[in-house]
């Protein structure tokens, strides 16, 4: 699948230019991925990276006819289970480099945003996975075993780039604890400690790391699970405005000296005059700490009798602009769907260590970044799914090209050892 002497060999033809342009292997070396002996980290990274496009997992690939040409199973798993590799730094370098190439392609009238959301990272069939926890899926009401994949992404409304993530465990419903013997100086141990923190404490640190990497945005988009006053205040302290959905719970808003619920605030709001019948009302109010916000009430798409409320801390925006910018948040939902359905997140490798979950998730995110960059450069209307299946076809065609090249090389070696008459005959046939 990959010739170790040729670092970019066997990469899909459409991904190979992007792989070089984004300097993926250079970022890997900058992040400190090194080995003293054996296969290099760059080689093993590429091996896992293109494994998906062969429609085989690592076990089936080793059982195939070409299994002898690959490194052993232990070499790959040692690479993925290493707690000293700074996978977060590598993802930060790759994402910031890609965003730096995307921003010149974005018009000045378009805003760039950070998007924060979490998704299920299921390991229902696992029993001994490190930091395994039980969570409730609020969409279905069912419980699952695994982690909460808290993700920070960047988007300009056209291209979504994952910037950072954390696989969060639970202190209350934890099935397994931290594996013994982990060096407390390593990146792996720090990420384990981070996994035990609540999400509102992890998000500001993610934003700070994104700023340190050179990634900038104007707004932070959240859903109703994160739009709370302490986190909003933390974002405002970092110079970012917040646009997020809010729930009709017991939270109080300040309006002319009164403390009103969201339901009561709806009846105090004035109807919005305009052509957009989906926007019902809007009102300027304050959160309990005194943060001035504007709340826009929009009609529920599936239930016309209900409404949804969107909060914005930028008072200069119109109601239509608030709705338009908040619509960019859907990009992260598309990312979650693509990562799980096409890029085999949660399924490609089965391991017990927390380091393997982090490393493989980072590789899946890097696959998506290259697909997103390739999609941004395309002039046709291919979706990410269509582009993914096209790349799988490229890998199959590349196998035939490699096999043909090897056959020609064998014939040339035979011709050198034969007589001059047979040698000239073979060379003539090869040229034809």
Coordinates of C-alpha atoms in Angstrom, one line a residue:
X1 CA 0.0 0.0 0.0
X2 CA 2.8 2.4 0.8
X3 CA 6.5 2.2 -0.2
X4 CA 8.6 3.5 2.7
X5 CA 11.2 4.9 0.4
X6 CA 8.6 7.1 -1.3
X7 CA 6.8 9.2 1.3
X8 CA 3.7 10.1 -0.8
X9 CA 3.4 6.8 -2.7
X10 CA 0.0 5.1 -2.8
X11 CA -1.9 8.2 -1.6
X12 CA -5.1 8.8 -3.7
X13 CA -4.2 10.9 -6.7
X14 CA -6.6 13.7 -5.8
X15 CA -5.4 13.8 -2.2
X16 CA -1.7 13.7 -2.9
X17 CA -1.4 17.4 -4.0
X18 CA -3.4 18.5 -1.0
X19 CA -1.3 16.3 1.3
X20 CA 1.8 18.1 0.1
X21 CA 0.2 21.5 -0.1
X22 CA -1.0 21.4 3.5
X23 CA 2.4 20.0 4.6
X24 CA 0.8 17.3 6.7
X25 CA 4.0 15.3 7.3
X26 CA 5.9 18.5 8.1
X27 CA 3.3 19.4 10.8
X28 CA 3.7 15.9 12.1
X29 CA 7.4 16.4 12.6
X30 CA 6.9 19.9 14.0
X31 CA 4.6 18.4 16.6
X32 CA 7.5 16.1 17.8
X33 CA 6.4 12.8 16.3
X34 CA 9.7 10.8 16.2
X35 CA 10.9 7.2 16.7
X36 CA 14.4 5.9 17.5
X37 CA 14.1 2.9 15.3
X38 CA 11.7 0.9 13.1
X39 CA 9.1 2.4 10.8
X40 CA 8.9 6.2 10.9
X41 CA 5.9 8.0 12.3
X42 CA 5.3 9.6 8.9
X43 CA 5.1 6.2 7.3
X44 CA 2.7 4.7 9.9
X45 CA 0.6 7.9 9.8
X46 CA 0.1 7.5 6.1
X47 CA -0.6 3.8 6.4
X48 CA -3.5 4.5 8.8
X49 CA -4.6 7.5 6.8
X50 CA -5.2 5.7 3.6
X51 CA -6.5 2.5 5.2
X52 CA -10.1 3.8 5.0
X53 CA -10.0 4.1 1.2
X54 CA -9.3 0.4 0.8
X55 CA -12.6 -0.5 2.5
X56 CA -10.7 -2.8 4.9
X57 CA -9.8 -2.7 8.6
X58 CA -6.3 -3.3 9.8
X59 CA -6.9 -7.0 10.6
X60 CA -8.4 -7.8 7.2
X61 CA -5.6 -6.0 5.4
X62 CA -3.0 -8.1 7.2
X63 CA -4.8 -11.2 6.2
X64 CA -4.9 -10.3 2.5
X65 CA -2.4 -11.4 -0.1
X66 CA -0.4 -8.2 0.4
X67 CA -0.2 -8.5 4.1
X68 CA 3.5 -9.5 4.2
X69 CA 4.4 -6.1 2.7
X70 CA 3.0 -4.2 5.7
X71 CA 4.4 -3.7 9.2
X72 CA 3.1 -5.9 11.9
X73 CA 0.0 -5.2 13.9
X74 CA 2.1 -4.3 17.0
X75 CA 4.0 -1.5 15.2
X76 CA 0.8 0.3 14.3
X77 CA -0.8 -0.2 17.7
X78 CA 2.3 1.0 19.5
X79 CA 2.2 4.2 17.4
X80 CA -1.5 4.8 18.1
X81 CA -1.2 3.9 21.8
X82 CA 1.8 6.2 22.5
X83 CA 1.0 8.7 25.2
X84 CA 3.9 11.0 24.5
X85 CA 2.8 12.2 21.0
X86 CA 1.2 15.6 20.9
X87 CA -1.8 14.9 18.7
X88 CA -3.5 18.1 19.7
X89 CA -0.6 20.2 18.6
X90 CA -0.5 18.3 15.2
X91 CA -4.3 19.0 14.7
X92 CA -3.8 22.6 15.6
X93 CA -1.0 23.1 13.2
X94 CA -2.9 21.3 10.3
X95 CA -6.2 23.1 10.9
X96 CA -4.6 26.6 11.3
X97 CA -2.5 26.0 8.1
X98 CA -5.7 25.0 6.2
X99 CA -7.7 27.9 7.5
X100 CA -4.9 30.3 6.5
X101 CA -5.3 28.9 2.9
X102 CA -9.1 29.1 3.0
X103 CA -9.4 32.7 4.3
X104 CA -8.0 34.4 1.1
X105 CA -10.7 32.6 -0.8
X106 CA -13.5 34.0 1.4
X107 CA -15.1 37.4 0.6
X108 CA -14.7 40.3 3.0
X109 CA -18.5 40.4 3.5
X110 CA -18.6 36.9 5.0
X111 CA -18.1 36.4 8.7
X112 CA -16.0 33.6 10.1
X113 CA -17.2 31.8 13.3
X114 CA -16.2 29.2 15.9
X115 CA -18.8 26.4 16.3
X116 CA -18.9 24.5 19.6
X117 CA -20.9 21.3 20.0
X118 CA -20.7 17.7 21.3
X119 CA -21.6 14.4 19.9
X120 CA -21.9 10.8 21.0
X121 CA -18.7 8.7 20.8
X122 CA -20.2 5.3 21.3
X123 CA -18.4 2.2 22.6
X124 CA -21.4 0.1 23.6
X125 CA -19.7 -3.2 23.1
X126 CA -16.7 -2.3 25.2
X127 CA -16.1 -3.2 28.8
X128 CA -12.4 -2.5 29.6
X129 CA -11.9 0.8 27.7
X130 CA -10.1 3.4 29.7
X131 CA -12.3 6.2 31.2
X132 CA -15.4 4.5 29.7
X133 CA -18.6 6.2 31.0
X134 CA -22.4 6.0 30.7
X135 CA -24.2 9.0 29.1
X136 CA -27.8 9.8 28.2
X137 CA -28.6 10.7 24.7
X138 CA -31.0 13.5 25.1
X139 CA -32.2 13.2 21.5
X140 CA -33.5 9.6 22.0
X141 CA -33.7 9.3 25.8
X142 CA -31.5 6.2 25.7
X143 CA -28.3 5.6 27.6
X144 CA -25.0 4.6 25.8
X145 CA -21.5 3.7 26.9
X146 CA -18.6 5.8 25.5
X147 CA -17.6 9.5 25.7
X148 CA -18.9 13.0 24.8
X149 CA -16.9 14.2 21.8
X150 CA -16.7 18.0 22.5
X151 CA -15.6 19.7 19.3
X152 CA -14.5 23.2 18.3
X153 CA -14.6 24.0 14.6
X154 CA -14.1 27.0 12.4
X155 CA -16.4 27.9 9.5
X156 CA -16.8 30.7 7.0
X157 CA -20.2 29.4 5.9
X158 CA -18.8 27.3 3.1
X159 CA -15.9 25.3 4.5
X160 CA -15.9 23.7 8.0
X161 CA -12.5 22.9 9.6
X162 CA -12.3 21.0 13.0
X163 CA -9.8 22.8 15.2
X164 CA -9.8 21.0 18.5
X165 CA -11.7 18.3 20.4
X166 CA -11.9 16.5 23.7
X167 CA -13.3 13.1 24.6
X168 CA -15.1 13.8 27.9
X169 CA -15.7 11.1 30.5
X170 CA -18.1 11.3 33.5
X171 CA -17.1 11.3 37.2
X172 CA -20.6 10.2 38.3
X173 CA -21.2 7.3 35.9
X174 CA -17.7 6.2 35.1
X175 CA -17.2 2.5 34.3
X176 CA -13.4 2.4 34.2
X177 CA -10.8 4.8 35.6
X178 CA -7.4 5.9 34.4
X179 CA -4.9 3.3 33.4
X180 CA -2.0 2.9 35.9
X181 CA 1.5 3.7 35.0
X182 CA 0.9 6.8 32.7
X183 CA 3.7 9.3 32.9
X184 CA 2.2 12.5 34.3
X185 CA 4.5 14.7 32.1
X186 CA 3.1 13.4 28.9
X187 CA 0.4 14.9 26.6
X188 CA -1.7 11.7 27.1
X189 CA -1.9 12.2 30.9
X190 CA -3.0 15.9 30.5
X191 CA -5.8 14.9 28.1
X192 CA -7.0 12.3 30.6
X193 CA -7.2 15.0 33.3
X194 CA -9.0 17.3 30.8
X195 CA -11.5 14.5 30.1
X196 CA -12.8 14.6 33.7
X197 CA -13.6 18.3 33.5
X198 CA -17.1 19.7 32.7
X199 CA -17.6 21.0 29.2
X200 CA -18.0 24.7 30.1
X201 CA -14.5 24.6 31.6
X202 CA -12.9 23.0 28.6
X203 CA -14.4 25.3 25.9
X204 CA -12.5 28.5 27.0
X205 CA -9.2 26.6 26.9
X206 CA -10.0 25.4 23.4
X207 CA -10.6 29.0 22.3
X208 CA -7.4 30.1 23.8
X209 CA -5.4 27.4 22.0
X210 CA -7.1 28.3 18.7
X211 CA -6.1 32.0 19.2
X212 CA -2.5 30.8 20.0
X213 CA -2.5 28.9 16.7
X214 CA -3.5 32.0 14.8
X215 CA -7.1 31.1 14.1
X216 CA -9.5 34.1 14.4
X217 CA -13.3 34.4 14.2
X218 CA -15.9 37.0 15.1
X219 CA -18.6 34.9 16.7
X220 CA -19.1 31.7 18.7
X221 CA -22.1 29.6 17.8
X222 CA -23.6 27.2 20.3
X223 CA -26.8 25.2 20.9
X224 CA -29.0 25.4 23.9
X225 CA -26.8 23.1 26.0
X226 CA -23.9 25.6 26.1
X227 CA -25.7 29.0 26.0
X228 CA -25.4 30.0 29.6
X229 CA -24.2 33.2 31.3
X230 CA -20.8 32.0 32.7
X231 CA -19.7 30.6 29.3
X232 CA -21.1 33.7 27.5
X233 CA -19.1 36.0 29.8
X234 CA -15.9 33.9 29.2
X235 CA -16.4 34.4 25.4
X236 CA -17.0 38.1 25.8
X237 CA -13.8 38.4 27.8
X238 CA -11.9 37.0 24.8
X239 CA -13.4 39.5 22.4
X240 CA -16.0 37.0 20.9
X241 CA -19.7 37.6 20.5
X242 CA -22.0 34.7 21.1
X243 CA -25.0 33.6 19.1
X244 CA -26.8 30.6 20.5
X245 CA -30.1 28.9 21.0
X246 CA -31.7 29.2 24.5
X247 CA -34.1 26.9 26.3
X248 CA -37.3 27.9 27.9
X249 CA -36.2 26.9 31.4
X250 CA -36.3 28.7 34.8
X251 CA -33.5 31.0 33.8
X252 CA -34.4 34.7 34.4
X253 CA -33.8 37.7 32.2
X254 CA -33.7 41.4 33.4
X255 CA -36.3 43.6 31.7
X256 CA -37.0 47.1 33.1
X257 CA -36.2 46.0 36.6
X258 CA -38.2 42.8 36.4
X259 CA -36.9 39.2 36.4
X260 CA -38.8 37.3 33.6
X261 CA -38.6 33.8 32.2
X262 CA -38.2 33.3 28.5
X263 CA -41.9 32.4 28.2
X264 CA -42.8 35.7 29.9
X265 CA -40.3 37.6 27.8
X266 CA -41.9 36.4 24.6
X267 CA -45.2 38.2 25.4
X268 CA -43.2 41.3 26.3
X269 CA -41.4 41.4 22.9
X270 CA -42.7 43.4 20.0
X271 CA -43.6 41.7 16.7
X272 CA -41.0 42.1 13.9
X273 CA -42.2 43.8 10.8
X274 CA -40.9 42.5 7.6
X275 CA -41.2 40.0 4.7
X276 CA -39.7 37.1 6.7
X277 CA -42.7 35.5 8.4
X278 CA -40.5 33.0 10.2
X279 CA -39.2 35.7 12.5
X280 CA -41.9 36.4 15.1
X281 CA -40.6 38.8 17.7
X282 CA -37.4 40.3 19.2
X283 CA -36.5 42.0 22.4
X284 CA -33.4 43.6 24.0
X285 CA -32.8 42.4 27.5
X286 CA -30.0 41.4 29.9
X287 CA -28.8 38.2 31.4
X288 CA -28.7 37.9 35.2
X289 CA -25.0 39.1 35.4
X290 CA -26.0 42.2 33.5
X291 CA -24.9 41.1 30.0
X292 CA -26.9 43.0 27.3
X293 CA -28.3 40.7 24.6
X294 CA -31.0 40.6 21.9
X295 CA -33.3 37.6 21.7
X296 CA -35.0 36.7 18.5
X297 CA -38.1 34.4 18.5
X298 CA -38.5 32.4 15.3
X299 CA -41.3 30.0 14.3
X300 CA -40.6 26.3 14.8
X301 CA -40.3 24.6 11.4
X302 CA -42.0 21.4 12.2
X303 CA -44.6 22.7 14.7
X304 CA -45.9 26.1 13.5
X305 CA -47.6 26.8 16.9
X306 CA -44.3 26.7 18.8
X307 CA -41.3 29.0 18.7
X308 CA -37.6 28.9 19.2
X309 CA -35.4 31.6 20.8
X310 CA -31.9 32.7 19.6
X311 CA -29.7 34.8 21.8
X312 CA -27.1 37.3 20.4
X313 CA -24.6 39.5 22.3
X314 CA -23.9 41.7 19.2
X315 CA -26.6 44.3 19.5
X316 CA -25.7 45.9 16.1
X317 CA -27.0 42.9 14.1
X318 CA -30.4 42.8 12.6
X319 CA -32.8 39.9 13.2
X320 CA -32.3 38.5 9.7
X321 CA -28.5 38.6 10.1
X322 CA -28.6 36.8 13.4
X323 CA -30.6 34.0 11.9
X324 CA -28.3 33.8 8.9
X325 CA -25.1 33.6 10.9
X326 CA -26.6 31.0 13.4
X327 CA -27.5 28.8 10.4
X328 CA -23.7 28.2 9.9
X329 CA -23.8 26.1 13.1
X330 CA -25.3 23.3 11.0
X331 CA -21.9 22.7 9.4
X332 CA -20.7 20.9 12.6
X333 CA -23.7 18.5 12.4
X334 CA -22.7 17.7 8.8
X335 CA -19.1 17.1 10.0
X336 CA -20.3 14.7 12.7
X337 CA -22.4 12.7 10.2
X338 CA -19.5 12.5 7.7
X339 CA -17.0 11.5 10.3
X340 CA -19.1 8.7 11.6
X341 CA -20.7 7.4 8.4
X342 CA -17.9 7.8 5.8
X343 CA -14.6 8.2 7.8
X344 CA -15.4 5.3 10.2
X345 CA -15.0 7.2 13.5
X346 CA -15.5 4.9 16.5
X347 CA -15.3 1.7 14.3
X348 CA -11.9 1.5 12.4
X349 CA -9.7 0.5 15.4
X350 CA -10.7 -1.2 18.6
X351 CA -8.4 -0.6 21.6
X352 CA -8.6 -0.1 25.3
X353 CA -6.3 2.8 25.9
X354 CA -7.5 6.4 25.9
X355 CA -4.4 7.3 23.7
X356 CA -5.7 5.2 20.9
X357 CA -9.1 6.9 20.9
X358 CA -7.3 10.3 20.8
X359 CA -4.9 9.4 18.0
X360 CA -7.4 7.7 15.7
X361 CA -10.0 10.5 16.2
X362 CA -7.2 13.0 15.2
X363 CA -6.5 11.0 12.1
X364 CA -10.2 11.0 11.2
X365 CA -10.3 14.8 11.7
X366 CA -7.2 15.2 9.4
X367 CA -9.0 13.1 6.7
X368 CA -11.9 15.5 6.9
X369 CA -9.7 18.5 6.7
X370 CA -8.1 17.3 3.5
X371 CA -11.5 16.4 2.0
X372 CA -12.8 19.9 3.0
X373 CA -9.8 21.6 1.4
X374 CA -10.2 19.5 -1.8
X375 CA -13.9 20.3 -1.8
X376 CA -13.2 24.0 -1.5
X377 CA -10.9 23.9 -4.5
X378 CA -13.4 22.0 -6.7
X379 CA -15.3 23.8 -9.3
X380 CA -18.1 21.2 -9.6
X381 CA -21.0 20.4 -7.3
X382 CA -19.6 17.3 -5.7
X383 CA -20.5 16.7 -2.1
X384 CA -18.0 15.5 0.5
X385 CA -19.6 12.0 0.2
X386 CA -19.2 11.9 -3.6
X387 CA -15.6 13.1 -3.3
X388 CA -14.9 10.4 -0.7
X389 CA -16.2 7.6 -2.9
X390 CA -14.2 9.0 -5.9
X391 CA -11.0 8.8 -3.8
X392 CA -11.8 5.2 -3.0
X393 CA -11.9 4.5 -6.7
X394 CA -8.6 6.3 -7.1
X395 CA -6.9 3.9 -4.7
X396 CA -8.2 0.9 -6.6
X397 CA -6.8 2.3 -9.9
X398 CA -3.5 3.1 -8.2
X399 CA -3.1 -0.5 -7.2
X400 CA -3.3 -1.5 -10.8
X401 CA -0.7 1.1 -11.7
X402 CA 1.7 -0.1 -9.0
X403 CA 1.3 -3.8 -10.1
X404 CA 2.0 -2.9 -13.7
X405 CA 5.1 -0.9 -12.7
X406 CA 6.4 -3.9 -10.7
X407 CA 5.8 -6.2 -13.7
X408 CA 7.7 -4.0 -16.0
X409 CA 10.6 -3.8 -13.5
X410 CA 10.7 -7.6 -13.3
X411 CA 10.9 -7.9 -17.1
X412 CA 13.7 -5.3 -17.3
X413 CA 15.7 -7.3 -14.7
X414 CA 15.2 -10.5 -16.7
X415 CA 16.2 -8.7 -19.9
X416 CA 19.5 -7.6 -18.4
X417 CA 20.5 -11.2 -17.7
X418 CA 19.4 -12.6 -21.1
X419 CA 21.2 -12.6 -24.4
X420 CA 21.4 -9.4 -26.6
X421 CA 18.8 -10.7 -29.0
X422 CA 16.2 -11.6 -26.3
X423 CA 17.0 -8.3 -24.5
X424 CA 16.3 -6.2 -27.6
X425 CA 13.1 -8.2 -28.2
X426 CA 11.8 -7.6 -24.7
X427 CA 12.7 -3.9 -24.8
X428 CA 10.8 -3.5 -28.1
X429 CA 7.7 -5.1 -26.7
X430 CA 7.9 -2.9 -23.5
X431 CA 8.1 0.2 -25.6
X432 CA 5.1 -0.8 -27.7

